[in-house]
Tab-separated table of C-alpha atoms in Angstrom:
chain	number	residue	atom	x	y	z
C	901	UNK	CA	-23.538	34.107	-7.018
C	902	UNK	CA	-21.316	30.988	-8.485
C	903	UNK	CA	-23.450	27.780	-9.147
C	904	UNK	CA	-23.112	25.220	-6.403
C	905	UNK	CA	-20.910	22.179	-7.941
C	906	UNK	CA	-23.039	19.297	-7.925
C	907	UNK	CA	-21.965	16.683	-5.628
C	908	UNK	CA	-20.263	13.093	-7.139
C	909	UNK	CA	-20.321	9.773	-5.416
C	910	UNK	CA	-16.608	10.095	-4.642
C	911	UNK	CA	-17.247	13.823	-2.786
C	912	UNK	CA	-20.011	11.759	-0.410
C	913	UNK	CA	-18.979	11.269	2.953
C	914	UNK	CA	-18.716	7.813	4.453
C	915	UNK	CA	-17.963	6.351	8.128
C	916	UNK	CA	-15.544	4.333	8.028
C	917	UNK	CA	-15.465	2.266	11.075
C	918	UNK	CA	-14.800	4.975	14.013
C	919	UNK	CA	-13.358	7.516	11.573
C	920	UNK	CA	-15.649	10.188	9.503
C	921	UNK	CA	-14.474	10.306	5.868
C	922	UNK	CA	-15.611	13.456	4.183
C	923	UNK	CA	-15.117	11.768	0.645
C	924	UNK	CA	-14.125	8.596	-0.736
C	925	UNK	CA	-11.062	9.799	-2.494
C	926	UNK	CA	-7.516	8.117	-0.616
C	927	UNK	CA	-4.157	8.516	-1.330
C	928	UNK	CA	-2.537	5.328	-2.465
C	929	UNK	CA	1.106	4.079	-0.583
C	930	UNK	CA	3.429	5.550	-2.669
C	931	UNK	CA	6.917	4.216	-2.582
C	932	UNK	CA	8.603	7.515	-2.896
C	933	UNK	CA	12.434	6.541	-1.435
C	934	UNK	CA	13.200	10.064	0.058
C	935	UNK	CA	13.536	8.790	3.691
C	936	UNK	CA	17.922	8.651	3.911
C	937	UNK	CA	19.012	6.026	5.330
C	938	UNK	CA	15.598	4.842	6.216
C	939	UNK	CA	14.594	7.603	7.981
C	940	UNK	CA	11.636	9.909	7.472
C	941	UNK	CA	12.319	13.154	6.524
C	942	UNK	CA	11.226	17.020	7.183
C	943	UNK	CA	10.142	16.947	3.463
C	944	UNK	CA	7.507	14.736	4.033
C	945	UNK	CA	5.754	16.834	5.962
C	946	UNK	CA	5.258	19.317	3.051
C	947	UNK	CA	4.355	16.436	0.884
C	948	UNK	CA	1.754	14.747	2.900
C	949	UNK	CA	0.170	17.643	4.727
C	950	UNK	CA	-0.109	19.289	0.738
C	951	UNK	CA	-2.633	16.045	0.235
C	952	UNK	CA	-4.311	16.060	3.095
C	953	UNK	CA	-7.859	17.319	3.421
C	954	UNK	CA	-9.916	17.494	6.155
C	955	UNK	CA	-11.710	13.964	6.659
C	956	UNK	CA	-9.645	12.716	3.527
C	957	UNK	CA	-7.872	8.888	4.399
C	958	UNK	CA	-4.562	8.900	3.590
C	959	UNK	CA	-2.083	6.423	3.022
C	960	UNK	CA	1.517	6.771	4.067
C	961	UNK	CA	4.007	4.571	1.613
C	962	UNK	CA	4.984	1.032	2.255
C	963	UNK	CA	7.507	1.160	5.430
C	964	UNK	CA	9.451	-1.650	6.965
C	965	UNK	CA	8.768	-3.457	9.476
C	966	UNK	CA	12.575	-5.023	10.377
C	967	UNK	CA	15.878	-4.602	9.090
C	968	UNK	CA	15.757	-7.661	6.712
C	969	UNK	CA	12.531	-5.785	5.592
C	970	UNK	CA	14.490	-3.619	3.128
C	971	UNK	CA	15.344	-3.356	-0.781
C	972	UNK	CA	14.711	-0.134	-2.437
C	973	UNK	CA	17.122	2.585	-0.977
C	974	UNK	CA	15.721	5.229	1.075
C	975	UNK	CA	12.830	3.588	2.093
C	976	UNK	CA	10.984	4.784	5.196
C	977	UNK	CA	11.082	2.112	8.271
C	978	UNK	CA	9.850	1.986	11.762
C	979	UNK	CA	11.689	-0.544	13.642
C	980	UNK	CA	13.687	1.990	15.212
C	981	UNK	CA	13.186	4.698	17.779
C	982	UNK	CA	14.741	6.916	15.532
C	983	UNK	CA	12.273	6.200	13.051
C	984	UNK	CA	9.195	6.497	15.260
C	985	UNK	CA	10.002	10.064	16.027
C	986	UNK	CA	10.979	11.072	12.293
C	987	UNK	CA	7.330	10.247	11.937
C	988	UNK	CA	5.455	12.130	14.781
C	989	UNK	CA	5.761	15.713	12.836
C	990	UNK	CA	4.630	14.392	9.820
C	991	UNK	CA	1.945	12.670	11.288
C	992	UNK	CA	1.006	15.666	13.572
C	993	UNK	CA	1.140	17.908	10.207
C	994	UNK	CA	-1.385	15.558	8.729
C	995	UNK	CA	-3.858	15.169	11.894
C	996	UNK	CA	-3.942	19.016	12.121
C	997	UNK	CA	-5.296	19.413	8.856
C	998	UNK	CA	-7.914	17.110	9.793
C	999	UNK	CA	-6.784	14.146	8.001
C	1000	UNK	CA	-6.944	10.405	8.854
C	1001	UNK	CA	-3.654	8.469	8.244
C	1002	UNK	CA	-2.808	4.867	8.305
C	1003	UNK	CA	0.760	3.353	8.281
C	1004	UNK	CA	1.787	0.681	5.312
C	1005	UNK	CA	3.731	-1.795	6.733
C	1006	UNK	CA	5.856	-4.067	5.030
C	1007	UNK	CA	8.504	-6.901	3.881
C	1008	UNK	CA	10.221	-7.604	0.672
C	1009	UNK	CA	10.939	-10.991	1.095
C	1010	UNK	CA	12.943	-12.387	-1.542
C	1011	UNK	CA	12.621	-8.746	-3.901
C	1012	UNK	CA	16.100	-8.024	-2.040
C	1013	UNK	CA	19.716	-9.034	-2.063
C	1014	UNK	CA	22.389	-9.045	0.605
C	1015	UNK	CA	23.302	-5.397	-0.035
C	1016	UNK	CA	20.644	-4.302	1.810
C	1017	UNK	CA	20.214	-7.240	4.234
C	1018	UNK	CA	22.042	-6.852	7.897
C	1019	UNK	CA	25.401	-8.633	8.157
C	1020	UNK	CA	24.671	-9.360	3.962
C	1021	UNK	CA	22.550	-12.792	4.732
C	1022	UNK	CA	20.227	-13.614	1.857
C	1023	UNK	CA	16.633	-12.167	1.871
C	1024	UNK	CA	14.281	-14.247	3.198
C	1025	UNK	CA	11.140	-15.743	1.524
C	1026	UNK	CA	8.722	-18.793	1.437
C	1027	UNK	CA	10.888	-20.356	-1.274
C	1028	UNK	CA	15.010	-20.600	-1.979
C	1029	UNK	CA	14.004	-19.923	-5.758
C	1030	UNK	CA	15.390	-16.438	-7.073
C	1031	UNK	CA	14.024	-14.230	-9.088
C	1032	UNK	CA	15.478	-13.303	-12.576
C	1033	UNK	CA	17.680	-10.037	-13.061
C	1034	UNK	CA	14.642	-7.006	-13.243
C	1035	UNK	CA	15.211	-3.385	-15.151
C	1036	UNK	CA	15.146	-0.712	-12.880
C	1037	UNK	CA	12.748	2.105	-12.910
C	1038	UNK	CA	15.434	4.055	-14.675
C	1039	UNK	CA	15.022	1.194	-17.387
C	1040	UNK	CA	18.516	1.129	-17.496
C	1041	UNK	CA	19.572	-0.040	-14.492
C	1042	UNK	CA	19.354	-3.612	-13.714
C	1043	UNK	CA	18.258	-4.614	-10.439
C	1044	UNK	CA	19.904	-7.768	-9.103
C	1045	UNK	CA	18.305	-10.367	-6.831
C	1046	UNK	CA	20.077	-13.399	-4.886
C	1047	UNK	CA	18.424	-16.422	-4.208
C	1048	UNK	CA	16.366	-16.401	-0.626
C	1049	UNK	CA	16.680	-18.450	2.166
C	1050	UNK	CA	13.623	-20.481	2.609
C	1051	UNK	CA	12.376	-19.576	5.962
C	1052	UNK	CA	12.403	-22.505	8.537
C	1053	UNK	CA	8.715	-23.386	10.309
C	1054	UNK	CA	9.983	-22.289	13.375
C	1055	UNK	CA	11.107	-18.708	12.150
C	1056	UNK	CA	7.993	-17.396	10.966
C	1057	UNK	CA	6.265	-16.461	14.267
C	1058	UNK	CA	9.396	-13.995	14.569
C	1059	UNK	CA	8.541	-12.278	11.497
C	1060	UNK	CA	5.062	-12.001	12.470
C	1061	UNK	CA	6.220	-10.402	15.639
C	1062	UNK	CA	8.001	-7.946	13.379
C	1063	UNK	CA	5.087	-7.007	11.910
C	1064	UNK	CA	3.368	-6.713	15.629
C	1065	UNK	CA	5.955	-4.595	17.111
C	1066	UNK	CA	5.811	-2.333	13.626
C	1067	UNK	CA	1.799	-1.723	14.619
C	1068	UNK	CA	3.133	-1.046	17.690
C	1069	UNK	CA	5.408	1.760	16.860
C	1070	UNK	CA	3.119	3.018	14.208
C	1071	UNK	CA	0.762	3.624	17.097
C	1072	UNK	CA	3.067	5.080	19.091
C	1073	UNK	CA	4.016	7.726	16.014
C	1074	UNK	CA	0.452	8.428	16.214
C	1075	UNK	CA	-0.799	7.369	13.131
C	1076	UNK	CA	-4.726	6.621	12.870
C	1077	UNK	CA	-4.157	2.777	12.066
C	1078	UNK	CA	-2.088	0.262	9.989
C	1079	UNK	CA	-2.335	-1.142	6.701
C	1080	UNK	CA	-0.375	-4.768	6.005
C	1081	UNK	CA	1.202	-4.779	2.689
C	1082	UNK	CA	0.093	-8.270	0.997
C	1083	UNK	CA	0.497	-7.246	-2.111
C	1084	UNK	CA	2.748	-6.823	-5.155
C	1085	UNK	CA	4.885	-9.861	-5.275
C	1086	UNK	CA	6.341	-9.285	-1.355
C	1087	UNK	CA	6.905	-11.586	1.658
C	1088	UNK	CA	3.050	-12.038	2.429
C	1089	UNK	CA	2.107	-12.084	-1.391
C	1090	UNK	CA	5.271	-14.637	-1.691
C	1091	UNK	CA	3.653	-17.289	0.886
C	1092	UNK	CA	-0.133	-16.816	-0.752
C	1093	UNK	CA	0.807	-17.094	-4.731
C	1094	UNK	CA	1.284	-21.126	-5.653
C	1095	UNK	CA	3.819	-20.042	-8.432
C	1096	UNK	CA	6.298	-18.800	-5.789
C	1097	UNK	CA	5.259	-20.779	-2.067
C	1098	UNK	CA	6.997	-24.425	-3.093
C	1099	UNK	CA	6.930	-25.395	0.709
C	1100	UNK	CA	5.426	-28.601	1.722
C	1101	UNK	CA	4.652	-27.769	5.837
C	1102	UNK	CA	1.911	-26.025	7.065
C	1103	UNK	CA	2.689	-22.743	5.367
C	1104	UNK	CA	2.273	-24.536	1.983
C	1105	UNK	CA	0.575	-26.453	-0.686
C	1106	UNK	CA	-3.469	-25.712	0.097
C	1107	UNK	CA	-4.846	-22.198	-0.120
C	1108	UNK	CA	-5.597	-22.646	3.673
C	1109	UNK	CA	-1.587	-23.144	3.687
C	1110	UNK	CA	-0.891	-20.428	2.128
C	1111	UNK	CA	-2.912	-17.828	3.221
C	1112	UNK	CA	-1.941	-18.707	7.134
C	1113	UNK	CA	1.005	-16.590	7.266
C	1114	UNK	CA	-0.850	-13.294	6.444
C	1115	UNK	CA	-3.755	-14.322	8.143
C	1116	UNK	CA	-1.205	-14.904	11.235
C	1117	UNK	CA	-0.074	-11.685	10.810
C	1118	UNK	CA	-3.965	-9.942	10.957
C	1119	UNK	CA	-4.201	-12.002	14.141
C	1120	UNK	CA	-1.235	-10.457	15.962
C	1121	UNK	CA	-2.082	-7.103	14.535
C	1122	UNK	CA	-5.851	-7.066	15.495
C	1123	UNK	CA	-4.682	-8.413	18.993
C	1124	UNK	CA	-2.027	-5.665	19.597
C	1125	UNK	CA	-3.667	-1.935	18.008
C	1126	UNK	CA	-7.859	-3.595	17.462
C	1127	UNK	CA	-8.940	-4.899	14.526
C	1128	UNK	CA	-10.607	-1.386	14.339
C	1129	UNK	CA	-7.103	0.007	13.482
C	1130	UNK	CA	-6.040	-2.806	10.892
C	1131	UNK	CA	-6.451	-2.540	6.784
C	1132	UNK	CA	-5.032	-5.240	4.685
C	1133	UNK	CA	-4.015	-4.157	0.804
C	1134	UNK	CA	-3.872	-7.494	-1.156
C	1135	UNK	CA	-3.511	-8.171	-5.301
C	1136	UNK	CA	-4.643	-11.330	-6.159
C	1137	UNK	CA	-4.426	-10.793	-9.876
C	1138	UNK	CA	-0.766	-9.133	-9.772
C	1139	UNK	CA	2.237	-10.863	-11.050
C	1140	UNK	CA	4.587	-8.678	-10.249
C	1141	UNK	CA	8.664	-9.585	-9.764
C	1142	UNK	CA	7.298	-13.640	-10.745
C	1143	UNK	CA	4.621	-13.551	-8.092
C	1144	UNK	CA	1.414	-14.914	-9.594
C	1145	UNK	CA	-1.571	-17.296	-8.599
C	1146	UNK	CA	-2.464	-20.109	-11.026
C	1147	UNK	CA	-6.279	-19.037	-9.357
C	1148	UNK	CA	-6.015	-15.155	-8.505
C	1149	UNK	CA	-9.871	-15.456	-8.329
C	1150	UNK	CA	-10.333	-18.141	-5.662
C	1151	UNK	CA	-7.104	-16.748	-3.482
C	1152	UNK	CA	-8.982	-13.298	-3.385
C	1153	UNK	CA	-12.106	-14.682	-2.370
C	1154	UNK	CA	-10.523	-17.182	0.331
C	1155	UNK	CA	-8.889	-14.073	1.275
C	1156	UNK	CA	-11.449	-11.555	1.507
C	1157	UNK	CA	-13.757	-13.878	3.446
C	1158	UNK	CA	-11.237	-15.826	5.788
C	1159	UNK	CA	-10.368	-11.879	6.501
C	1160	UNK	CA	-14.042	-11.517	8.301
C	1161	UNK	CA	-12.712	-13.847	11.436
C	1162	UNK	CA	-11.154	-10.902	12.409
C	1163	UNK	CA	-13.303	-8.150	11.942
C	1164	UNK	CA	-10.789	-6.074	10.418
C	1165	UNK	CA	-11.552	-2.036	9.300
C	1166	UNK	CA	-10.818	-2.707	5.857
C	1167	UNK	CA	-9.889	-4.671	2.948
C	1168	UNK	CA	-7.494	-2.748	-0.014
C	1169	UNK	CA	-7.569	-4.499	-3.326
C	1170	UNK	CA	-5.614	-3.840	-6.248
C	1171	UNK	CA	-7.669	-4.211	-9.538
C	1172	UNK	CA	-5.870	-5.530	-12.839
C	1173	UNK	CA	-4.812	-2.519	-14.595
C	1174	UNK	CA	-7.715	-0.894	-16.707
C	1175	UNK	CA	-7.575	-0.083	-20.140
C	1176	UNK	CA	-8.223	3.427	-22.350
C	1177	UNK	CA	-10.869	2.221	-25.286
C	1178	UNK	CA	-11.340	5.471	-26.712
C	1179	UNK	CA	-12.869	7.963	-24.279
C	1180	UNK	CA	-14.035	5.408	-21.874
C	1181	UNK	CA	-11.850	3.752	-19.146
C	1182	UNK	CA	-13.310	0.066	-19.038
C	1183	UNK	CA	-12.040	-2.055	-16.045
C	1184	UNK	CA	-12.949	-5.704	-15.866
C	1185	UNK	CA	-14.748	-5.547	-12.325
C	1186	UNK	CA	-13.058	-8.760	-11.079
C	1187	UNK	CA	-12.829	-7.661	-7.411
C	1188	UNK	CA	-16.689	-7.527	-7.458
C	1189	UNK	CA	-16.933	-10.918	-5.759
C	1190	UNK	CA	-14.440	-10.064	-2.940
C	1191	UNK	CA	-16.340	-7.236	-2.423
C	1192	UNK	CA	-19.390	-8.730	-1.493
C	1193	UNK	CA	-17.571	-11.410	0.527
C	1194	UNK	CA	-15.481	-8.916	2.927
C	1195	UNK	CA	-18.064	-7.616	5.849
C	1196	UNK	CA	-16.052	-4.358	6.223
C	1197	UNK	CA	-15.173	-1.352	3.703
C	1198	UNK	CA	-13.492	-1.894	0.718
C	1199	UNK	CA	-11.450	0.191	-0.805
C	1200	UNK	CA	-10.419	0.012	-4.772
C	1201	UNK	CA	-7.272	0.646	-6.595
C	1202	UNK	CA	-5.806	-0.026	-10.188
C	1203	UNK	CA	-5.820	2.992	-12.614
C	1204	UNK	CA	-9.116	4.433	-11.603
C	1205	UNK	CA	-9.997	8.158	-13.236
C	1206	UNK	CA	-12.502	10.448	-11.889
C	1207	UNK	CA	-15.493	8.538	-14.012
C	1208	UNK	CA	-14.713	4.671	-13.362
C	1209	UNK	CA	-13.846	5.913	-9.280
C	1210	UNK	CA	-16.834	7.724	-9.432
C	1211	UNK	CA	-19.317	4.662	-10.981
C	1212	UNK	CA	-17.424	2.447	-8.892
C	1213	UNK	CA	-19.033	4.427	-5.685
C	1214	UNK	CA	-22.421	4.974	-7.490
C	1215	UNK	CA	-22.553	0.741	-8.350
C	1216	UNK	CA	-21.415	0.038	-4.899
C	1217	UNK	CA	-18.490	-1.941	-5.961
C	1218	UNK	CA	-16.688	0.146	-3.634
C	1219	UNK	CA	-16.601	1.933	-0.470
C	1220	UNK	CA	-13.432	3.994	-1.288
C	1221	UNK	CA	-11.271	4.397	-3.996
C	1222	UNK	CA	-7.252	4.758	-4.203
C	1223	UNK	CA	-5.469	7.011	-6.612
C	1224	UNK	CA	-1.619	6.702	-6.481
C	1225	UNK	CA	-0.075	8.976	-9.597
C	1226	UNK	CA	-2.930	11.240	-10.263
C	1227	UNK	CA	-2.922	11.974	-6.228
C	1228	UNK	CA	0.998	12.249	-6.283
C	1229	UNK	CA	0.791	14.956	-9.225
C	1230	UNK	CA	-2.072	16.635	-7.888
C	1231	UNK	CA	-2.065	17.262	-4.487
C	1232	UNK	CA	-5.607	18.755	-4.359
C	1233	UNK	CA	-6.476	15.941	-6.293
C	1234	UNK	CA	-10.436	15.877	-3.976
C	1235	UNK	CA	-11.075	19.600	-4.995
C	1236	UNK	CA	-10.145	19.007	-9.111
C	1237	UNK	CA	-12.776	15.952	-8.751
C	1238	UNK	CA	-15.138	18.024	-7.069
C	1239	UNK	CA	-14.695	20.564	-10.343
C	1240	UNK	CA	-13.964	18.493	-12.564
C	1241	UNK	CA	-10.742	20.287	-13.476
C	1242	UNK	CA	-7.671	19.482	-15.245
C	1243	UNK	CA	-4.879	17.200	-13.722
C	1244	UNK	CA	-1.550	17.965	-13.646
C	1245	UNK	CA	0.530	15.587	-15.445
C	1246	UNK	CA	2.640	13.444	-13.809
C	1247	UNK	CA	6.857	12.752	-14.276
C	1248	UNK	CA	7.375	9.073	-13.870
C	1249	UNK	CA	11.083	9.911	-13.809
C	1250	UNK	CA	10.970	11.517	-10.880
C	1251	UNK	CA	8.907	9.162	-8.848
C	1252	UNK	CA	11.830	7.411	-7.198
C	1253	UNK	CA	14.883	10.374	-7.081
C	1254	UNK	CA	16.114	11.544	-3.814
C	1255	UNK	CA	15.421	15.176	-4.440
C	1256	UNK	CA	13.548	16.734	-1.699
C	1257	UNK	CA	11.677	18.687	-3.872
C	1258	UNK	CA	11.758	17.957	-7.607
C	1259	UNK	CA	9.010	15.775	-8.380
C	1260	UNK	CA	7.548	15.581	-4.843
C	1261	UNK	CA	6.482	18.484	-3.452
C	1262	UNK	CA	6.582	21.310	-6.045
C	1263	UNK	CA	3.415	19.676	-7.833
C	1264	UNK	CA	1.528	22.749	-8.547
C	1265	UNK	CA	-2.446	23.361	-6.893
C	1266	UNK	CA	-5.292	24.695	-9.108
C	1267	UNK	CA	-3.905	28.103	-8.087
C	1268	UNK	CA	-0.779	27.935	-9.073
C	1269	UNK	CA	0.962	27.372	-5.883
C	1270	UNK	CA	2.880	24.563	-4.250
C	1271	UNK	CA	2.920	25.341	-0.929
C	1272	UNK	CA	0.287	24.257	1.535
């Protein structure tokens, strides 16, 4: 008879509001731009339901809430009707493997330019400033932004009522719950970070300012779906596409405890990078504080391997931890934990092709296969 694997903090089960979490391992949103024309796909179903374990939390990839939501090409949205049924098989496929999945919703904001805006308006952000010409993932092409239209007072109850109406549909797809997208240098992120939000009304200048448009948005959403249903991811510390925070430490903290009003499932924070010294993966354990301030779970992302996810449970510094490319090249990513097996090593240049299969779904598991 085989030795019983011992059992690591991420393997422990954990309640997570109403929903029973087997282990603490979650896929990450994955921008993955294989949904044509904005549309999920029949290939997703493969590539989600291949990650899903029974009790495991998944994350679906950031989707948009509104036509003027949109930048990368083939983006997932659900705005649409269409859109809301491309999503009921895949989210079907996932529930019947006994998975939990929550909907990231999302806007741009000024990471756009009138290509993919309707009619070809400028994006729309806190600010009018641009942002300056970016490489593209290829790291050849260059991606080109257009100055944003500052958003007038009066417009911004709209654009929360985007993001309602997105819940909305997400429920009606029948995913488990919804997860805002505050993060990464988009609309939400735009209006927190003081090197971006130049407005001078009540949407800028304090921290309280700042912070009211997201925390507008976890109103509407906890109103329409339950709080119980609602998950926030935020990165204070980010500066991505010129989006940074002259205090990323006091924002996350304002953040994570202005977020307790609400009574909101959970609170997603990204984590500065860590770095490889050696053998050891050393992170600098900034979100500790934001940790203890949020009353609900909290879940952990930012280059996490099996050991640092796995002390991060053990030291409480988390409730859950998020694993984007190690979960995208290993879609039994729980069971190689639970072993402590090898990882399959991932192709960053096929993160972001349209192939329905290359790079997506044909990810071998520890048996060699790649179906489900």
């Amino acid at each position: 008879m085989a030795a019983e694997v011992p059992l690591i903090p991420l393997l422990t089960p954990y309640k997570m509001g109403n929903f029973s979490l087997s282990h603490r391992v979650v896929l990450a949103p994955l921008t993955r731009q294989r949904s044509y024309n904005n549309v999920p796909q029949p290939h997703a179903i493969l590539y989600y339901s291949q990650r899903t374990s029974q009790g495991g939390l998944l994350i679906a990839e950031a989707t948009g809430v509104s036509d003027t939501a949109q930048w990368y090409p083939q983006t997932p949205g659900i705005w649409t009707k269409e859109q809301v049924e491309a999503w009921k098989p895949i989210v079907d496929a996932v529930h019947a493997k006994g998975g939990i999945f929550f909907c990231q919703i999302w806007h741009v904001g000024r990471v756009s330019n009138p290509g993919y805006q309707p009619s070809r308006q400028a994006p729309i952000s806190c600010t009018d400033r641009g942002l300056a010409p970016q490489i593209g993932v290829s790291g050849v092409d260059a991606a080109k932004f257009t100055p944003p239209r500052r958003l007038r007072t009066d417009e911004i109850p709209q654009i929360v009522n985007d993001f309602r109406l997105a819940a909305r549909n997400a429920m009606e797809a029948g995913f488990d719950g919804v997860e805002i997208h505050g993060a990464h240098g988009y609309l939400l992120d735009q209006f927190m970070k003081d090197q971006v939000n130049d407005r001078t009304d009540e949407y800028g200048g304090s921290l309280e300012n700042r912070c009211r448009f997201p925390l507008e948005v976890v109103k509407a959403l906890s109103n329409e779906i339950g709080p119980e249903r609602v998950g926030i991811r935020l990165s204070p510390f980010a500066d991505y596409f010129e989006c940074e925070d002259s205090n990323p430490e006091k924002l996350g903290l304002y953040m994570a405890s202005a977020l307790n009003k609400y009574g909101i499932l959970y609170c997603h924070m990204v984590e500065p990078r860590m770095k490889t010294v050696g053998e050891n993966v050393e992170g600098p354990h900034s979100l500790v504080p934001m940790r203890k301030a949020f009353n609900g779970t909290f879940i952990v992302a930012g280059g996490y391997d099996r050991k640092e996810g796995n002390n991060a449970v053990a030291e409480n510094r988390a409730d859950l931890v998020a694993y984007g490319r190690w979960f995208l090249s290993n879609p039994d990513l729980p069971k190689r934990f639970e072993l402590d097996a090898p990882l399959n090593t991932y192709n960053r240049d096929t993160f972001y092709i349209p192939d329905p299969v290359v790079g997506y779904t044909d990810y071998p598991f520890l048996d060699g296969s790649s179906q489900v």
